[in-house]
Amino acid sequence: QVQLEESGGGLVQAGGSLRLSCAHSGIIFSINAMGWYRQAPGKQRELVAALTTDGSTNYADSVSGRFTISKDNANNMVYLQMNSLKPEDTAVYYCNVKVASPFGSVVNYWGKGTLVTVSL
């Protein structure tokens, strides 16, 4: 059974930093990419940062230069370092893993999310 569990969310003042962690387990097929998404109240879920297995990264324009995604393959971890946080970064942050199924499709796995609140 695939499980993703996020941690590290919380309340921080604007300009501060947080580091989100995602522990994944139970994945037996190839991972295509890992990433972080967020969903603010009343808004759609959006991609924040993604990391492919070849090391390529992709960031939303709104976080580029402030957030950094990384992984620890040995420990099945994905991280999101968030610096210079802004109130508009307030959202529930979700860990995502895209897995290549043996049938040729891509399966998305999601964590339950961790809340990040940035105050003025």
Short mmCIF file of C-alpha atoms in Angstrom, two decimals:
data_model
loop_
_atom_site.label_atom_id
_atom_site.label_comp_id
_atom_site.label_asym_id
_atom_site.label_seq_id
_atom_site.Cartn_x
_atom_site.Cartn_y
_atom_site.Cartn_z
CA GLN A 1 0.00 0.00 0.00
CA VAL A 2 1.40 3.35 -1.06
CA GLN A 3 1.56 6.00 1.64
CA LEU A 4 2.70 9.59 1.55
CA GLU A 5 2.88 11.60 4.74
CA GLU A 6 3.71 15.29 4.92
CA SER A 7 5.06 17.14 7.91
CA GLY A 8 6.60 20.48 8.73
CA GLY A 9 3.70 22.83 8.21
CA GLY A 10 2.74 25.47 10.71
CA LEU A 11 2.39 29.15 11.42
CA VAL A 12 5.21 31.48 10.44
CA GLN A 13 5.59 35.22 10.07
CA ALA A 14 6.12 36.79 6.68
CA GLY A 15 9.76 36.61 5.70
CA GLY A 16 10.29 33.42 7.65
CA SER A 17 11.13 29.91 6.52
CA LEU A 18 9.68 26.43 6.78
CA ARG A 19 10.82 23.07 5.56
CA LEU A 20 8.21 20.57 4.50
CA SER A 21 8.98 16.88 4.46
CA CYS A 22 7.22 14.01 2.72
CA ALA A 23 7.89 10.40 3.57
CA HIS A 24 6.71 7.90 0.98
CA SER A 25 6.51 4.15 1.24
CA GLY A 26 5.12 1.16 -0.59
CA ILE A 27 6.04 2.33 -4.10
CA ILE A 28 7.30 -0.63 -6.10
CA PHE A 29 7.24 0.76 -9.64
CA SER A 30 9.37 3.47 -11.18
CA ILE A 31 8.86 7.02 -9.94
CA ASN A 32 8.62 9.52 -12.78
CA ALA A 33 8.50 12.65 -10.68
CA MET A 34 7.86 13.99 -7.20
CA GLY A 35 6.41 17.31 -6.34
CA TRP A 36 4.58 19.66 -4.08
CA TYR A 37 1.22 21.22 -4.79
CA ARG A 38 -0.81 23.66 -2.74
CA GLN A 39 -4.39 24.69 -2.43
CA ALA A 40 -5.45 27.94 -0.86
CA PRO A 41 -9.02 28.50 0.35
CA GLY A 42 -11.35 29.03 -2.58
CA LYS A 43 -8.67 28.27 -5.14
CA GLN A 44 -7.69 25.32 -7.26
CA ARG A 45 -4.78 23.10 -6.38
CA GLU A 46 -1.63 24.31 -8.13
CA LEU A 47 1.83 22.98 -8.75
CA VAL A 48 4.48 24.55 -6.53
CA ALA A 49 7.57 22.54 -7.38
CA ALA A 50 8.42 19.32 -9.16
CA LEU A 51 11.51 17.15 -9.39
CA THR A 52 12.01 14.46 -11.99
CA THR A 53 14.19 11.41 -11.62
CA ASP A 54 16.84 12.93 -13.89
CA GLY A 55 17.17 15.85 -11.51
CA SER A 56 15.21 18.42 -13.48
CA THR A 57 13.18 20.88 -11.44
CA ASN A 58 10.19 23.03 -12.20
CA TYR A 59 8.84 25.82 -10.03
CA ALA A 60 5.78 27.98 -10.12
CA ASP A 61 6.71 31.54 -11.02
CA SER A 62 5.35 32.75 -7.70
CA VAL A 63 7.86 30.69 -5.69
CA SER A 64 10.87 30.59 -8.00
CA GLY A 65 13.95 31.78 -6.17
CA ARG A 66 12.35 31.31 -2.77
CA PHE A 67 11.46 27.60 -2.65
CA THR A 68 13.70 24.62 -3.27
CA ILE A 69 12.62 21.03 -3.81
CA SER A 70 14.96 18.17 -3.01
CA LYS A 71 14.87 14.46 -2.33
CA ASP A 72 16.65 11.78 -0.37
CA ASN A 73 16.27 8.55 -2.29
CA ALA A 74 17.91 6.45 0.39
CA ASN A 75 15.26 7.43 2.89
CA ASN A 76 12.30 7.86 0.52
CA MET A 77 11.93 11.52 1.38
CA VAL A 78 10.98 14.63 -0.55
CA TYR A 79 11.53 18.10 0.87
CA LEU A 80 10.39 21.61 0.16
CA GLN A 81 12.48 24.38 1.63
CA MET A 82 10.44 27.56 1.72
CA ASN A 83 12.19 30.86 2.36
CA SER A 84 11.01 34.47 2.36
CA LEU A 85 7.47 33.31 2.92
CA LYS A 86 4.61 35.61 2.05
CA PRO A 87 1.00 35.68 3.26
CA GLU A 88 -0.06 34.54 -0.21
CA ASP A 89 1.86 31.31 0.35
CA THR A 90 -0.77 30.32 2.91
CA ALA A 91 -2.30 27.05 1.78
CA VAL A 92 -2.51 23.34 2.37
CA TYR A 93 0.57 21.78 0.81
CA TYR A 94 0.35 18.31 -0.71
CA CYS A 95 3.08 15.89 -1.59
CA ASN A 96 2.69 14.15 -4.95
CA VAL A 97 4.47 11.19 -6.49
CA LYS A 98 3.93 10.15 -10.11
CA VAL A 99 4.55 6.48 -10.70
CA ALA A 100 4.86 4.67 -14.04
CA SER A 101 2.49 1.73 -13.91
CA PRO A 102 3.37 -1.48 -15.79
CA PHE A 103 0.37 -0.80 -18.04
CA GLY A 104 1.91 2.34 -19.50
CA SER A 105 -0.08 4.88 -17.54
CA VAL A 106 1.04 7.30 -14.85
CA VAL A 107 -0.49 6.96 -11.42
CA ASN A 108 -0.64 9.91 -9.04
CA TYR A 109 -0.30 9.38 -5.33
CA TRP A 110 -1.11 12.12 -2.83
CA GLY A 111 -0.51 12.84 0.79
CA LYS A 112 -3.21 14.25 3.05
CA GLY A 113 -1.60 17.67 3.16
CA THR A 114 -0.01 19.93 5.70
CA LEU A 115 -1.21 23.46 6.46
CA VAL A 116 1.13 26.41 6.06
CA THR A 117 -0.06 29.74 7.41
CA VAL A 118 1.97 32.88 6.86
CA SER A 119 1.02 35.88 8.95
CA LEU A 120 1.86 39.52 8.42
#
